[in-house]
Tab-separated table of C-alpha atoms and ligand atoms in Angstrom:
chain	number	residue	atom	x	y	z
A	1489	UNK	CA	0.013	0.013	-0.028
A	1490	UNK	CA	2.756	2.445	0.704
A	1491	UNK	CA	4.250	1.834	-2.645
A	1492	UNK	CA	0.765	2.162	-4.289
A	1493	UNK	CA	0.589	5.587	-2.123
A	1494	UNK	CA	3.940	6.507	-3.531
A	1495	UNK	CA	3.157	5.713	-7.240
A	1496	UNK	CA	-0.304	7.910	-6.718
A	1497	UNK	CA	1.573	10.792	-5.357
A	1498	UNK	CA	3.942	10.812	-8.135
A	1499	UNK	CA	1.512	11.028	-10.839
A	1500	UNK	CA	-0.821	13.315	-8.929
A	1501	UNK	CA	0.688	15.904	-6.954
A	1502	UNK	CA	1.485	18.475	-9.756
A	1503	UNK	CA	-2.265	19.387	-9.318
A	1504	UNK	CA	-2.047	20.050	-5.675
A	1505	UNK	CA	1.439	21.697	-5.780
A	1506	UNK	CA	0.105	23.915	-8.597
A	1507	UNK	CA	-2.823	24.893	-6.585
A	1508	UNK	CA	-0.730	25.708	-3.537
A	1509	UNK	CA	1.707	27.556	-5.173
A	1510	UNK	CA	-1.084	29.876	-7.005
A	1511	UNK	CA	-2.961	30.453	-3.731
A	1512	UNK	CA	0.346	31.434	-2.004
A	1513	UNK	CA	0.957	34.476	-4.394
A	1514	UNK	CA	0.779	37.702	-2.791
A	1515	UNK	CA	-1.726	39.171	-4.743
A	1516	UNK	CA	-4.746	36.935	-5.639
A	1517	UNK	CA	-5.785	38.942	-8.497
A	1518	UNK	CA	-8.448	37.804	-11.201
A	1519	UNK	CA	-5.641	36.286	-13.318
A	1520	UNK	CA	-4.400	34.148	-10.596
A	1521	UNK	CA	-8.126	32.811	-9.840
A	1522	UNK	CA	-8.326	32.043	-13.599
A	1523	UNK	CA	-4.981	30.186	-13.301
A	1524	UNK	CA	-6.463	28.410	-10.460
A	1525	UNK	CA	-9.567	27.427	-12.473
A	1526	UNK	CA	-7.403	26.106	-15.413
A	1527	UNK	CA	-5.327	24.171	-13.150
A	1528	UNK	CA	-8.590	22.236	-12.028
A	1529	UNK	CA	-9.996	22.029	-15.442
A	1530	UNK	CA	-6.701	20.637	-16.894
A	1531	UNK	CA	-6.814	17.950	-14.091
A	1532	UNK	CA	-10.307	17.145	-15.309
A	1533	UNK	CA	-12.071	18.246	-12.175
A	1534	UNK	CA	-15.125	19.344	-14.380
A	1535	UNK	CA	-16.781	22.727	-14.627
A	1536	UNK	CA	-19.182	22.699	-12.136
A	1537	UNK	CA	-17.076	21.359	-9.347
A	1538	UNK	CA	-14.208	23.592	-10.363
A	1539	UNK	CA	-16.589	26.617	-10.253
A	1540	UNK	CA	-17.704	25.644	-6.566
A	1541	UNK	CA	-14.168	24.897	-5.404
A	1542	UNK	CA	-12.891	28.240	-6.497
A	1543	UNK	CA	-15.692	30.069	-4.985
A	1544	UNK	CA	-15.299	28.520	-1.429
A	1545	UNK	CA	-11.573	28.965	-1.934
A	1546	UNK	CA	-12.197	32.742	-2.677
A	1547	UNK	CA	-14.379	33.296	0.422
A	1548	UNK	CA	-12.323	31.415	2.626
A	1549	UNK	CA	-8.923	33.215	1.642
A	1550	UNK	CA	-10.972	36.543	2.016
A	1551	UNK	CA	-12.079	35.548	5.620
A	1552	UNK	CA	-8.301	34.291	6.466
A	1553	UNK	CA	-6.499	37.593	5.466
A	1554	UNK	CA	-2.777	36.884	5.942
A	1555	UNK	CA	-1.834	33.379	4.550
A	1556	UNK	CA	0.671	31.340	6.014
A	1557	UNK	CA	1.658	28.295	3.759
A	1558	UNK	CA	0.437	25.880	6.647
A	1559	UNK	CA	-3.166	27.498	6.591
A	1560	UNK	CA	-3.537	27.262	2.956
A	1561	UNK	CA	-2.387	23.816	2.966
A	1562	UNK	CA	-5.019	22.839	5.466
A	1563	UNK	CA	-7.721	24.837	3.703
A	1564	UNK	CA	-7.132	23.329	0.416
A	1565	UNK	CA	-6.907	19.881	1.682
A	1566	UNK	CA	-10.182	20.262	3.440
A	1567	UNK	CA	-11.926	21.802	0.332
A	1568	UNK	CA	-10.261	19.120	-1.857
A	1569	UNK	CA	-11.545	16.345	0.467
A	1570	UNK	CA	-14.909	17.792	0.612
A	1571	UNK	CA	-15.099	17.798	-3.320
A	1572	UNK	CA	-14.079	14.198	-3.275
A	1573	UNK	CA	-16.663	12.950	-0.833
A	1574	UNK	CA	-14.994	11.680	2.376
A	1575	UNK	CA	-18.441	9.991	3.436
A	1576	UNK	CA	-19.455	8.006	0.520
A	1577	UNK	CA	-19.879	4.305	1.025
A	1578	UNK	CA	-16.743	2.834	-0.817
A	1579	UNK	CA	-16.959	-0.705	0.257
A	1580	UNK	CA	-17.128	-3.354	-2.649
A	1581	UNK	CA	-20.116	-5.439	-1.747
A	1582	UNK	CA	-18.916	-9.064	-2.458
A	1583	UNK	CA	-21.044	-10.647	0.336
A	1584	UNK	CA	-24.791	-10.854	0.923
A	1585	UNK	CA	-26.937	-12.355	3.724
A	1586	UNK	CA	-28.342	-14.948	1.350
A	1587	UNK	CA	-26.725	-18.554	1.085
A	1588	UNK	CA	-25.532	-17.831	-2.273
A	1589	UNK	CA	-22.389	-16.457	-3.584
A	1590	UNK	CA	-21.972	-12.664	-3.868
A	1591	UNK	CA	-22.055	-11.782	-7.694
A	1592	UNK	CA	-20.063	-8.907	-9.000
A	1593	UNK	CA	-20.336	-7.702	-12.607
A	1594	UNK	CA	-17.598	-5.749	-14.171
A	1595	UNK	CA	-18.352	-3.517	-16.945
A	1596	UNK	CA	-16.560	-0.760	-19.289
A	1597	UNK	CA	-15.313	-0.284	-22.652
A	1598	UNK	CA	-12.796	-2.608	-24.022
A	1599	UNK	CA	-9.206	-1.593	-23.271
A	1600	UNK	CA	-9.995	0.242	-20.118
A	1601	UNK	CA	-8.522	-2.519	-17.927
A	1602	UNK	CA	-11.600	-4.456	-17.247
A	1603	UNK	CA	-10.080	-7.996	-17.422
A	1604	UNK	CA	-6.933	-6.975	-15.480
A	1605	UNK	CA	-9.191	-5.188	-12.797
A	1606	UNK	CA	-11.226	-8.584	-12.534
A	1607	UNK	CA	-8.105	-10.675	-12.094
A	1608	UNK	CA	-6.645	-8.190	-9.398
A	1609	UNK	CA	-9.856	-8.216	-7.751
A	1610	UNK	CA	-10.004	-11.994	-7.582
A	1611	UNK	CA	-6.755	-11.938	-6.213
A	1612	UNK	CA	-7.558	-9.473	-3.286
A	1613	UNK	CA	-10.479	-11.647	-2.682
A	1614	UNK	CA	-8.615	-14.785	-2.758
A	1615	UNK	CA	-6.076	-13.564	-0.211
A	1616	UNK	CA	-8.740	-12.223	2.116
A	1617	UNK	CA	-9.845	-16.030	2.059
A	1618	UNK	CA	-12.776	-16.097	-0.226
A	1619	UNK	CA	-13.263	-18.711	-2.966
A	1620	UNK	CA	-13.957	-17.194	-6.376
A	1621	UNK	CA	-15.360	-18.248	-9.782
A	1622	UNK	CA	-14.666	-16.095	-12.404
A	1623	UNK	CA	-17.056	-15.844	-15.453
A	1624	UNK	CA	-15.406	-15.044	-18.986
A	1625	UNK	CA	-18.508	-13.295	-20.591
A	1626	UNK	CA	-16.306	-11.096	-22.853
A	1627	UNK	CA	-16.625	-13.884	-25.660
A	1628	UNK	CA	-15.959	-11.355	-28.363
A	1629	UNK	CA	-12.311	-10.117	-27.854
A	1630	UNK	CA	-10.573	-13.380	-28.635
A	1631	UNK	CA	-7.933	-13.344	-26.081
A	1632	UNK	CA	-10.124	-11.859	-22.987
A	1633	UNK	CA	-11.198	-15.406	-21.819
A	1634	UNK	CA	-7.434	-16.914	-22.064
A	1635	UNK	CA	-6.386	-13.600	-20.366
A	1636	UNK	CA	-8.975	-14.176	-17.435
A	1637	UNK	CA	-8.252	-17.724	-17.079
A	1638	UNK	CA	-4.380	-17.010	-16.718
A	1639	UNK	CA	-5.509	-14.720	-14.039
A	1640	UNK	CA	-7.567	-17.229	-12.398
A	1641	UNK	CA	-4.831	-19.866	-12.507
A	1642	UNK	CA	-2.385	-17.363	-10.993
A	1643	UNK	CA	-4.643	-16.445	-7.848
A	1644	UNK	CA	-6.353	-19.767	-7.639
A	1645	UNK	CA	-9.897	-18.905	-9.135
A	1646	UNK	CA	-11.641	-21.429	-11.217
A	1647	UNK	CA	-12.733	-19.789	-14.612
A	1648	UNK	CA	-15.830	-20.693	-16.562
A	1649	UNK	CA	-15.730	-19.818	-20.161
A	1650	UNK	CA	-17.799	-20.376	-23.545
A	1651	UNK	CA	-16.929	-20.847	-26.977
A	1652	UNK	CA	-15.277	-17.825	-28.765
A	1653	UNK	CA	-18.020	-15.578	-30.096
A	1654	UNK	CA	-20.556	-17.382	-27.983
A	1655	UNK	CA	-23.466	-15.896	-26.033
A	1656	UNK	CA	-21.958	-13.691	-23.256
A	1657	UNK	CA	-25.010	-14.037	-21.140
A	1658	UNK	CA	-24.868	-17.777	-21.243
A	1659	UNK	CA	-21.444	-17.809	-19.988
A	1660	UNK	CA	-22.411	-15.375	-17.117
A	1661	UNK	CA	-25.329	-17.656	-16.196
A	1662	UNK	CA	-23.206	-20.569	-16.212
A	1663	UNK	CA	-20.605	-18.814	-14.169
A	1664	UNK	CA	-23.293	-18.012	-11.565
A	1665	UNK	CA	-24.723	-21.605	-11.684
A	1666	UNK	CA	-21.209	-23.196	-11.316
A	1667	UNK	CA	-20.621	-20.711	-8.392
A	1668	UNK	CA	-23.572	-21.741	-6.657
A	1669	UNK	CA	-22.907	-25.420	-7.117
A	1670	UNK	CA	-19.276	-25.241	-5.931
A	1671	UNK	CA	-20.463	-22.990	-3.137
A	1672	UNK	CA	-18.090	-20.445	-3.730
A	1673	UNK	CA	-18.126	-17.261	-1.977
A	1674	UNK	CA	-17.860	-14.816	-4.796
A	1675	UNK	CA	-18.521	-14.785	-8.659
A	1676	UNK	CA	-16.862	-12.192	-10.823
A	1677	UNK	CA	-18.187	-11.678	-14.178
A	1678	UNK	CA	-16.006	-10.037	-16.769
A	1679	UNK	CA	-18.153	-8.677	-19.772
A	1680	UNK	CA	-17.377	-7.305	-23.043
A	1681	UNK	CA	-17.760	-3.422	-23.740
A	1682	UNK	CA	-17.750	-2.737	-27.580
A	1683	UNK	CA	-19.136	0.443	-27.733
A	1684	UNK	CA	-19.420	0.931	-31.460
A	1685	UNK	CA	-22.912	0.384	-31.237
A	1686	UNK	CA	-24.830	1.570	-28.500
A	1687	UNK	CA	-27.890	-0.390	-28.879
A	1688	UNK	CA	-25.718	-3.651	-29.405
A	1689	UNK	CA	-23.991	-2.912	-25.959
A	1690	UNK	CA	-27.247	-2.209	-24.534
A	1691	UNK	CA	-28.915	-5.324	-25.613
A	1692	UNK	CA	-25.834	-7.426	-24.480
A	1693	UNK	CA	-25.243	-6.069	-21.149
A	1694	UNK	CA	-28.999	-5.824	-20.450
A	1695	UNK	CA	-29.246	-9.496	-21.271
A	1696	UNK	CA	-26.450	-10.518	-19.303
A	1697	UNK	CA	-27.877	-8.793	-16.212
A	1698	UNK	CA	-31.114	-10.122	-16.579
A	1699	UNK	CA	-29.921	-13.743	-16.807
A	1700	UNK	CA	-27.516	-13.335	-13.994
A	1701	UNK	CA	-30.601	-11.923	-12.008
A	1702	UNK	CA	-32.541	-15.136	-12.611
A	1703	UNK	CA	-30.228	-16.657	-9.961
A	1704	UNK	CA	-29.981	-13.754	-7.507
A	1705	UNK	CA	-29.617	-9.968	-7.336
A	1706	UNK	CA	-26.279	-8.315	-8.488
A	1707	UNK	CA	-24.370	-7.188	-5.273
A	1708	UNK	CA	-21.975	-4.894	-7.019
A	1709	UNK	CA	-21.820	-3.526	-10.790
A	1710	UNK	CA	-18.205	-1.762	-11.371
A	1711	UNK	CA	-17.717	0.381	-14.078
A	1712	UNK	CA	-14.121	0.352	-15.242
A	1713	UNK	CA	-13.053	3.630	-16.561
A	1714	UNK	CA	-9.472	4.567	-17.944
A	1715	UNK	CA	-8.537	7.853	-16.002
A	1716	UNK	CA	-6.461	9.039	-18.696
A	1717	UNK	CA	-9.679	9.304	-21.277
A	1718	UNK	CA	-10.733	12.415	-19.573
A	1719	UNK	CA	-14.355	13.554	-20.776
A	1720	UNK	CA	-14.500	10.668	-22.894
A	1721	UNK	CA	-14.638	8.521	-20.156
A	1722	UNK	CA	-17.654	10.524	-18.821
A	1723	UNK	CA	-19.676	9.809	-21.785
A	1724	UNK	CA	-18.847	6.259	-21.506
A	1725	UNK	CA	-19.897	6.313	-17.981
A	1726	UNK	CA	-23.433	7.751	-18.989
A	1727	UNK	CA	-23.959	5.158	-21.591
A	1728	UNK	CA	-23.372	2.500	-19.137
A	1729	UNK	CA	-25.346	4.087	-16.485
A	1730	UNK	CA	-28.324	3.778	-18.852
A	1731	UNK	CA	-28.092	0.023	-19.222
A	1732	UNK	CA	-27.089	-1.129	-15.780
A	1733	UNK	CA	-27.281	0.361	-12.249
A	1734	UNK	CA	-23.688	1.136	-11.525
A	1735	UNK	CA	-22.722	0.719	-7.815
A	1736	UNK	CA	-19.122	1.528	-7.944
A	1737	UNK	CA	-16.293	2.977	-10.291
A	1738	UNK	CA	-12.880	1.539	-10.800
A	1739	UNK	CA	-10.707	4.127	-12.039
A	1740	UNK	CA	-7.639	2.418	-13.918
A	1741	UNK	CA	-4.396	3.761	-15.209
A	1742	UNK	CA	-4.134	6.546	-12.492
A	1743	UNK	CA	-0.531	5.828	-12.367
A	1744	UNK	CA	0.005	7.265	-15.914
A	1745	UNK	CA	-1.998	10.524	-15.606
A	1746	UNK	CA	-1.961	13.551	-13.565
A	1747	UNK	CA	-5.536	13.978	-14.349
A	1748	UNK	CA	-6.840	12.515	-10.979
A	1749	UNK	CA	-9.800	15.237	-10.958
A	1750	UNK	CA	-11.739	12.715	-12.982
A	1751	UNK	CA	-12.439	11.145	-9.495
A	1752	UNK	CA	-14.707	14.296	-8.707
A	1753	UNK	CA	-16.207	14.642	-12.151
A	1754	UNK	CA	-17.368	10.816	-12.720
A	1755	UNK	CA	-18.663	10.809	-9.040
A	1756	UNK	CA	-20.573	13.878	-9.846
A	1757	UNK	CA	-21.695	12.297	-13.250
A	1758	UNK	CA	-23.091	9.040	-11.719
A	1759	UNK	CA	-23.685	9.849	-8.220
A	1760	UNK	CA	-21.632	6.783	-7.561
A	1761	UNK	CA	-18.444	6.442	-5.475
A	1762	UNK	CA	-15.012	5.678	-7.028
A	1763	UNK	CA	-14.354	2.266	-4.873
A	1764	UNK	CA	-11.070	1.131	-6.498
A	1765	UNK	CA	-8.087	2.505	-8.182
A	1766	UNK	CA	-5.752	0.732	-10.493
A	1767	UNK	CA	-2.118	2.070	-10.172
A	1768	UNK	CA	-0.160	-0.117	-12.543
A	1769	UNK	CA	-0.305	-3.344	-14.761
A	1770	UNK	CA	0.980	-5.761	-11.912
A	1771	UNK	CA	-1.224	-7.928	-9.740
A	1772	UNK	CA	-0.745	-5.890	-6.449
A	1773	UNK	CA	-1.620	-2.752	-8.375
A	1774	UNK	CA	-5.490	-2.463	-7.438
A	1775	UNK	CA	-6.133	-0.408	-4.257
A	1776	UNK	CA	-9.199	0.734	-2.332
A	1777	UNK	CA	-9.740	4.348	-2.953
A	1778	UNK	CA	-9.150	6.294	-0.052
A	1779	UNK	CA	-10.191	10.211	-0.251
A	1780	UNK	CA	-7.974	11.405	2.451
A	1781	UNK	CA	-4.864	9.459	1.083
A	1782	UNK	CA	-5.807	10.842	-2.429
A	1783	UNK	CA	-6.014	14.280	-1.437
A	1784	UNK	CA	-2.813	14.107	0.369
A	1785	UNK	CA	-1.148	12.723	-2.875
A	1786	UNK	CA	-2.515	15.599	-4.905
A	1787	UNK	CA	-1.026	18.310	-2.211
A	1788	UNK	CA	2.303	16.415	-2.171
B	2375	GDP	P1	-10.114	-4.699	-21.086
B	2375	GDP	O1	-10.053	-4.804	-22.468
B	2375	GDP	O2	-10.951	-3.618	-20.464
B	2375	GDP	O3	-10.381	-5.986	-20.473
B	2375	GDP	O4	-8.646	-4.280	-20.698
B	2375	GDP	P2	-7.401	-4.960	-20.211
B	2375	GDP	O5	-7.816	-5.615	-18.875
B	2375	GDP	O6	-6.835	-6.241	-21.115
B	2375	GDP	O7	-6.166	-3.963	-20.061
B	2375	GDP	C1	-5.706	-3.155	-21.276
B	2375	GDP	C2	-4.503	-2.634	-20.931
B	2375	GDP	O8	-4.376	-1.735	-19.770
B	2375	GDP	C3	-3.480	-3.816	-20.539
B	2375	GDP	O9	-2.315	-3.457	-20.945
B	2375	GDP	C4	-3.600	-3.620	-18.935
B	2375	GDP	O10	-2.238	-4.217	-18.398
B	2375	GDP	C5	-3.535	-2.342	-18.926
B	2375	GDP	N1	-3.942	-1.713	-17.526
B	2375	GDP	C6	-4.952	-2.182	-16.882
B	2375	GDP	N2	-5.152	-1.492	-15.481
B	2375	GDP	C7	-4.018	-0.680	-15.463
B	2375	GDP	C8	-3.666	0.251	-14.530
B	2375	GDP	O11	-4.186	0.617	-13.468
B	2375	GDP	N3	-2.537	0.853	-14.909
B	2375	GDP	C9	-1.892	0.784	-15.935
B	2375	GDP	N4	-0.587	1.496	-16.184
B	2375	GDP	N5	-2.246	-0.196	-17.110
B	2375	GDP	C10	-3.412	-0.801	-16.676
């Protein structure tokens, strides 16, 4: 976790540092406030949250009068934390009070890191003492099922897969059925995310969801978004939210971007918390999203 924090800090703290140095200027004139706005927008915080934050900062800085670096730092930390939502429930729900396995569906556009995230999540669950079945319902990307199965073998989870190009819903159904018969704790279902036709995606995901829910309600639907895709990611988020009830967001590739503001933007967009972040390609590079640690990384 310490290593992950360091990586997060490396990629993110240009935003916070930039804000702090701007706020430390002797004269906070209109140009400076505009620069502060630009800094936030560049980090993908989004227009409305940026305006809100700047308004609050202006107000508080005015009240403060003279500004010591420590005061500014504390003030910025507090305001950024409020923006990130310190009180949202970020627990990944993999358990339920039924006798059946917890069911987690992982959705998102191909290339965002869906399969990798499913694998990493399985690893965390197994390390915590859970038994896990993986459902390779991304039957369209040729290598996806192999990739997932490799993760499964690596972490000790059984993978249910179907024929290439087969029906994703039937793989999902089989995975849940298998999971129940084996009496495992959690079934993780990786899905396909081809966005080229929105209706195609809707139909397919909707069907996977319906079929799985014949067994039991979904405990968690995680939307995987690539943090480096900025506003595009928000458009994707909207499309998926129309099809399935997203319960949590996984923001991947946060190690490769300084645009951590997307956390704020996407939570606003969907009204759903970021629950996990991907900070690299390795098996251990998935971490719970902690608002406090995130903001500390921002400010550096
Ligand atoms: P899928 O098509 O959505 O299932 O995407 P994959 O899981 O195959 O991931 C696409 C690429 O992104 C792979 O090369 C992954 O190793 C990489 N990737 C996934 N998550 C992360 C992350 O958090 N950080 C980085 N740097 N790369 C990631």
